[in-house]
Short mmCIF file of N, CA and C in Angstrom, two decimals:
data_model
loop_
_atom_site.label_atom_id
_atom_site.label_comp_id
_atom_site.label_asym_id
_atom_site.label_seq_id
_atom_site.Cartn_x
_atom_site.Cartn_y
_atom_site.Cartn_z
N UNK E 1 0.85 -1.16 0.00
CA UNK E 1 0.00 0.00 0.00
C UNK E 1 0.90 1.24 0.00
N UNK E 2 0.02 2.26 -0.88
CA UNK E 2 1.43 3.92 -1.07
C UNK E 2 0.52 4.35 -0.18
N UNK E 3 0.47 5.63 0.82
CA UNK E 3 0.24 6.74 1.53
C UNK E 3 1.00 7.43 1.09
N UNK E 4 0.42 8.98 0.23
CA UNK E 4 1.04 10.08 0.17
C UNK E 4 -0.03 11.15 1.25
N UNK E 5 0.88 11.83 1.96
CA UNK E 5 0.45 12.58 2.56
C UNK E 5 0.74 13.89 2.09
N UNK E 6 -0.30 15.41 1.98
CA UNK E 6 0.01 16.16 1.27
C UNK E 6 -0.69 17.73 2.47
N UNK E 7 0.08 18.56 2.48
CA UNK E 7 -0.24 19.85 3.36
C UNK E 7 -0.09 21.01 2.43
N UNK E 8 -0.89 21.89 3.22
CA UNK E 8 -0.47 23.12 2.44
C UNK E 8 -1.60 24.07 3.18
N UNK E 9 -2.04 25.24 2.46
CA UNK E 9 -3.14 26.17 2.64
C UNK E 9 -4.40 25.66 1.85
N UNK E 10 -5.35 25.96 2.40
CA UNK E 10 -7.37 25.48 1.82
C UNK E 10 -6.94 26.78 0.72
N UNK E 11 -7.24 26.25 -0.49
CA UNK E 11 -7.78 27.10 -1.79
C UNK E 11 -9.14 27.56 -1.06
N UNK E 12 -9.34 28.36 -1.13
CA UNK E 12 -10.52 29.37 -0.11
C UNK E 12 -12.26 29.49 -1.84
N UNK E 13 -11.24 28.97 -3.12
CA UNK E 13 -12.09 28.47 -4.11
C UNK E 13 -12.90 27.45 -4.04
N UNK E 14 -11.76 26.35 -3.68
CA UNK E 14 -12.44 24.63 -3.82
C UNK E 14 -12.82 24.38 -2.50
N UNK E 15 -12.04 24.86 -1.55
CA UNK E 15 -11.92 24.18 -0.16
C UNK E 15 -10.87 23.06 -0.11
N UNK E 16 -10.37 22.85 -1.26
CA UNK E 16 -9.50 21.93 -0.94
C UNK E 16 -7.63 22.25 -0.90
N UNK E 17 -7.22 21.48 -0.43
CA UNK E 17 -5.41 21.71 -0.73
C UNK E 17 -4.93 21.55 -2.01
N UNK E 18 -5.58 20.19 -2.38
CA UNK E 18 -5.16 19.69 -3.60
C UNK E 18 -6.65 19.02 -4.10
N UNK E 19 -6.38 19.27 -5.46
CA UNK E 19 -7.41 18.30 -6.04
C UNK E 19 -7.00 16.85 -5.92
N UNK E 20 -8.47 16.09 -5.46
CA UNK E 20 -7.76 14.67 -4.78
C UNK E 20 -7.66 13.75 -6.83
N UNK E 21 -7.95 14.43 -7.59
CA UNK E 21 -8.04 13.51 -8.95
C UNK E 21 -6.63 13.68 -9.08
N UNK E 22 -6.45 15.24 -9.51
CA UNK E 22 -5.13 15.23 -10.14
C UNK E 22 -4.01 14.74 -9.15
N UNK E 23 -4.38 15.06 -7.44
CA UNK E 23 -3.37 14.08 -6.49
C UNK E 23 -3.42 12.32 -7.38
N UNK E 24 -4.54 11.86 -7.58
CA UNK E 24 -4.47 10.24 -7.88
C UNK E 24 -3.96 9.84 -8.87
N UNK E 25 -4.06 11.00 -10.15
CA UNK E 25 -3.46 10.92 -11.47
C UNK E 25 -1.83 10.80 -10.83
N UNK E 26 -1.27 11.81 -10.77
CA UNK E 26 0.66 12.48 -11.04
C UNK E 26 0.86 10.60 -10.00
N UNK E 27 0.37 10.20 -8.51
CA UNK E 27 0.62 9.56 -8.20
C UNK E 27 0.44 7.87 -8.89
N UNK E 28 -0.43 7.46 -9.42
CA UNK E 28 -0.46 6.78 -10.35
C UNK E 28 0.82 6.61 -11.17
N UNK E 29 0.74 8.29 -11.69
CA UNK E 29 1.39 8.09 -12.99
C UNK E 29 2.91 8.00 -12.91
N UNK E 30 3.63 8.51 -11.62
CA UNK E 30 4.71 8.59 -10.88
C UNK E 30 5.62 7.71 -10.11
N UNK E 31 4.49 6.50 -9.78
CA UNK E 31 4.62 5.78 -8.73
C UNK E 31 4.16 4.32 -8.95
N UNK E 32 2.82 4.40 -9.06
CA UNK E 32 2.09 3.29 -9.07
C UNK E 32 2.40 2.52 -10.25
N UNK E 33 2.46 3.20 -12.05
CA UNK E 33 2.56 2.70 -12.84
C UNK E 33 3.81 1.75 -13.25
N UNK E 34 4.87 2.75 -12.61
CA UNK E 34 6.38 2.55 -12.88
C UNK E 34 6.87 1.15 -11.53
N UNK E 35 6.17 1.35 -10.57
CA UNK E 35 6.87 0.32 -9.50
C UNK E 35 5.46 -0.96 -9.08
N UNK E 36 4.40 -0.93 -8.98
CA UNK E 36 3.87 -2.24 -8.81
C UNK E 36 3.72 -3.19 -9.83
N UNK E 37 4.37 -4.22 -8.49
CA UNK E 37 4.03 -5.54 -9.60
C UNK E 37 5.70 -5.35 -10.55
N UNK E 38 6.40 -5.05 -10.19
CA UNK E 38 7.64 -4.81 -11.30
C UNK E 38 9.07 -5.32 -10.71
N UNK E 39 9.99 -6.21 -11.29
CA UNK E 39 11.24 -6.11 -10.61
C UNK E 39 12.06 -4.63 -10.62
N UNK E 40 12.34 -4.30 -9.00
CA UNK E 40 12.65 -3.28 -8.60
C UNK E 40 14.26 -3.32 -9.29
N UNK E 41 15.00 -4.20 -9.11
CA UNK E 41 16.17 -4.36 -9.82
C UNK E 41 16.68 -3.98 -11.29
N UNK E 42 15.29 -3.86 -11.97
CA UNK E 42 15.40 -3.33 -13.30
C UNK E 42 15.23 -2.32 -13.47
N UNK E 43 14.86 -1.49 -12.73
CA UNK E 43 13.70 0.21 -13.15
C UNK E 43 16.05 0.46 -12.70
N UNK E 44 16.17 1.85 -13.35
CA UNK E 44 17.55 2.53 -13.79
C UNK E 44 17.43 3.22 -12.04
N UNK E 45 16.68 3.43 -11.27
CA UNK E 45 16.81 4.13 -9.88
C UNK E 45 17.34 3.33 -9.37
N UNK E 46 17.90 1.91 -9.35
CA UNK E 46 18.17 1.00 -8.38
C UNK E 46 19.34 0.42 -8.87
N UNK E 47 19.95 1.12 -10.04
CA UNK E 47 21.06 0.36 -10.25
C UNK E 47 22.22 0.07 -9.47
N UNK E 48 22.22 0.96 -8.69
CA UNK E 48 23.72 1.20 -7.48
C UNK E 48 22.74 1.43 -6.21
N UNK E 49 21.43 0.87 -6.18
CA UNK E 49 20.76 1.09 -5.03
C UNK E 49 20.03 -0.30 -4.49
N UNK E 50 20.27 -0.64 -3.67
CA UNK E 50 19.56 -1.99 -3.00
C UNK E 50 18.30 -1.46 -3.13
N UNK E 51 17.22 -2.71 -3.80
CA UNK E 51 15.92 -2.13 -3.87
C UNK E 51 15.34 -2.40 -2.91
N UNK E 52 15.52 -2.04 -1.50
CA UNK E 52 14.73 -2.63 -0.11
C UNK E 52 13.18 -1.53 -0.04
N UNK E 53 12.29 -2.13 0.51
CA UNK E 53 10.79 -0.98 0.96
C UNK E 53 11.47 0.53 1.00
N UNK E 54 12.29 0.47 2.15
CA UNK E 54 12.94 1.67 2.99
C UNK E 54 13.38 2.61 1.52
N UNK E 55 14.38 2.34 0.94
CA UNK E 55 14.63 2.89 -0.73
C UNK E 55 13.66 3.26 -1.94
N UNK E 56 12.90 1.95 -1.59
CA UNK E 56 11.65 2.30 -2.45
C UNK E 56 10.67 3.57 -2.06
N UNK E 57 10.53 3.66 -0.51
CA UNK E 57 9.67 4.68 -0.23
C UNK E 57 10.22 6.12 -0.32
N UNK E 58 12.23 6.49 -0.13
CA UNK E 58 12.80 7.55 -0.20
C UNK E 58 12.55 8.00 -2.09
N UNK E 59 12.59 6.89 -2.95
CA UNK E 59 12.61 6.86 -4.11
C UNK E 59 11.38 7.59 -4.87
N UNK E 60 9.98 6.78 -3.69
CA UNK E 60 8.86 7.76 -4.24
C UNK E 60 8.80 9.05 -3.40
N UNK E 61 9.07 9.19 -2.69
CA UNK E 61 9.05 10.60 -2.34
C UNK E 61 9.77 11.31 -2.98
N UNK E 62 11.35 11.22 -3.70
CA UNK E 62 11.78 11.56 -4.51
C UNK E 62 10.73 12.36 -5.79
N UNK E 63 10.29 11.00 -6.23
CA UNK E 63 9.58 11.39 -7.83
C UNK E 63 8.30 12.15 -7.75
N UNK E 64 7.85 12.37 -6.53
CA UNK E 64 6.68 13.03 -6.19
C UNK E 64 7.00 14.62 -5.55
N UNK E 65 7.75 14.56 -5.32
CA UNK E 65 8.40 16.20 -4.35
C UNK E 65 8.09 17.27 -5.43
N UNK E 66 8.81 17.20 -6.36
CA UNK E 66 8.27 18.56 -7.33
C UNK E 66 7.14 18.29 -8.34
N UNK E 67 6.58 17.56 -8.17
CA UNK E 67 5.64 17.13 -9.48
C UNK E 67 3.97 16.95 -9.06
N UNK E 68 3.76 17.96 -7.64
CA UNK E 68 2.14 17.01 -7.40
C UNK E 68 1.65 18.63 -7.60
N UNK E 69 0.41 18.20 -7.74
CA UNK E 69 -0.45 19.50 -8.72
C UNK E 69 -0.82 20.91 -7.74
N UNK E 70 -0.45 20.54 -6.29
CA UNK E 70 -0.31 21.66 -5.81
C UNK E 70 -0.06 21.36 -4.08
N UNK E 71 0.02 21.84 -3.30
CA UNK E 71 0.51 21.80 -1.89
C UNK E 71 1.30 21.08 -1.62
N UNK E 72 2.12 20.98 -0.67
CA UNK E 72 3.34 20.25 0.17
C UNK E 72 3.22 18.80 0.38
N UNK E 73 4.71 18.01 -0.58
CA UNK E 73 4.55 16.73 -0.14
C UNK E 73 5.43 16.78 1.54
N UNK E 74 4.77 16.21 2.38
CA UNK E 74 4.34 16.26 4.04
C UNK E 74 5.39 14.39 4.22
N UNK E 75 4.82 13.45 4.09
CA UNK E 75 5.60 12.02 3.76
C UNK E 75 4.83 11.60 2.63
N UNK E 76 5.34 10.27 2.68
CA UNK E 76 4.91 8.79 1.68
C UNK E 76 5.46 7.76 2.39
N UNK E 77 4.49 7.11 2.67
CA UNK E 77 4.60 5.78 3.54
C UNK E 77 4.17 4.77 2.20
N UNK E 78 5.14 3.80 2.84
CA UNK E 78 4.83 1.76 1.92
C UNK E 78 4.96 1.41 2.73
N UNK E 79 3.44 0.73 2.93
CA UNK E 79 3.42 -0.19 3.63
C UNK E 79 3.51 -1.84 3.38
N UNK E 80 4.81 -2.55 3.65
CA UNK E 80 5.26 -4.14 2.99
C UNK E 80 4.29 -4.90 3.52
N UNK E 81 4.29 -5.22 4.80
CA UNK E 81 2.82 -5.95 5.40
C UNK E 81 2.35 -4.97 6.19
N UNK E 82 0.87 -6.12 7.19
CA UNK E 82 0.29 -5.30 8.05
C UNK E 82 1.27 -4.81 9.17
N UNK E 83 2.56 -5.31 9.55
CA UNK E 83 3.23 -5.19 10.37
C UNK E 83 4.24 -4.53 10.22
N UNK E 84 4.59 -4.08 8.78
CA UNK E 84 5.47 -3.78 8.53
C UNK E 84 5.78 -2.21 7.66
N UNK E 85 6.36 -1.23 7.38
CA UNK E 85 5.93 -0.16 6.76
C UNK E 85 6.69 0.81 6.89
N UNK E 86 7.33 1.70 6.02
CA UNK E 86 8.47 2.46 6.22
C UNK E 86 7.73 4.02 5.58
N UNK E 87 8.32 4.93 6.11
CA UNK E 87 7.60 6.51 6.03
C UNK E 87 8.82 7.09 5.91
N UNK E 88 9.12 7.96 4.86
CA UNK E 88 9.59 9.46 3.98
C UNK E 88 9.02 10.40 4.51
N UNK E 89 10.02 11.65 4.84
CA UNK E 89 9.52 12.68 5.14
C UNK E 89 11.07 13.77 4.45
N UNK E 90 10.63 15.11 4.42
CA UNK E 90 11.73 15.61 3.81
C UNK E 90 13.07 16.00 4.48
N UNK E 91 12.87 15.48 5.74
CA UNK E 91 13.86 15.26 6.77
C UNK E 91 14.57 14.09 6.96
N UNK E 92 14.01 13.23 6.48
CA UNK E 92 14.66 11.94 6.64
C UNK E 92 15.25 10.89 5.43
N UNK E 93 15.65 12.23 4.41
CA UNK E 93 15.83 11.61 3.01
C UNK E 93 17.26 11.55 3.16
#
């Protein structure tokens, strides 16, 4: 499972921070398309990088930081199992 978490100021227009479509699109299209279901060993980000959760999750926070359609990426959590789950934040990259 991805968790992107996203902050910012209420558009005082929509009421919202972000539009939650175009949030589902860039993430999809950023994240979801390129890494599930895929050997992590092949995508060119992992060539000199162990593809562990922990990497994978600094990796999508990476590809998501300048590219979401509006307010602050805040973390991105993967979660591997129910027990298990690693969280990005822009402090801990």
């Amino acid at each position: 499972m991805l968790e992107v978490l996203v902050g910012g100021a209420v558009d005082p227009e929509t009421g919202m921070v972000v539009n939650m479509v175009a949030l589902d699109q860039a993430v999809r299209a950023l994240a979801i398309d390129r890494f599930d279901h895929t050997n992590l060993n092949l995508d060119p980000l992992f060539v000199n990088l162990v593809p562990t959760t922990e990497n994978l999750c600094k990796a999508v926070f990476s590809l998501l930081k300048g590219a979401l359609p509006a307010g602050e990426l805040e973390y991105v959590r993967v979660e591997e199992t129910e027990n298990n789950f690693f969280q990005c934040d822009g402090a801990s990259r």
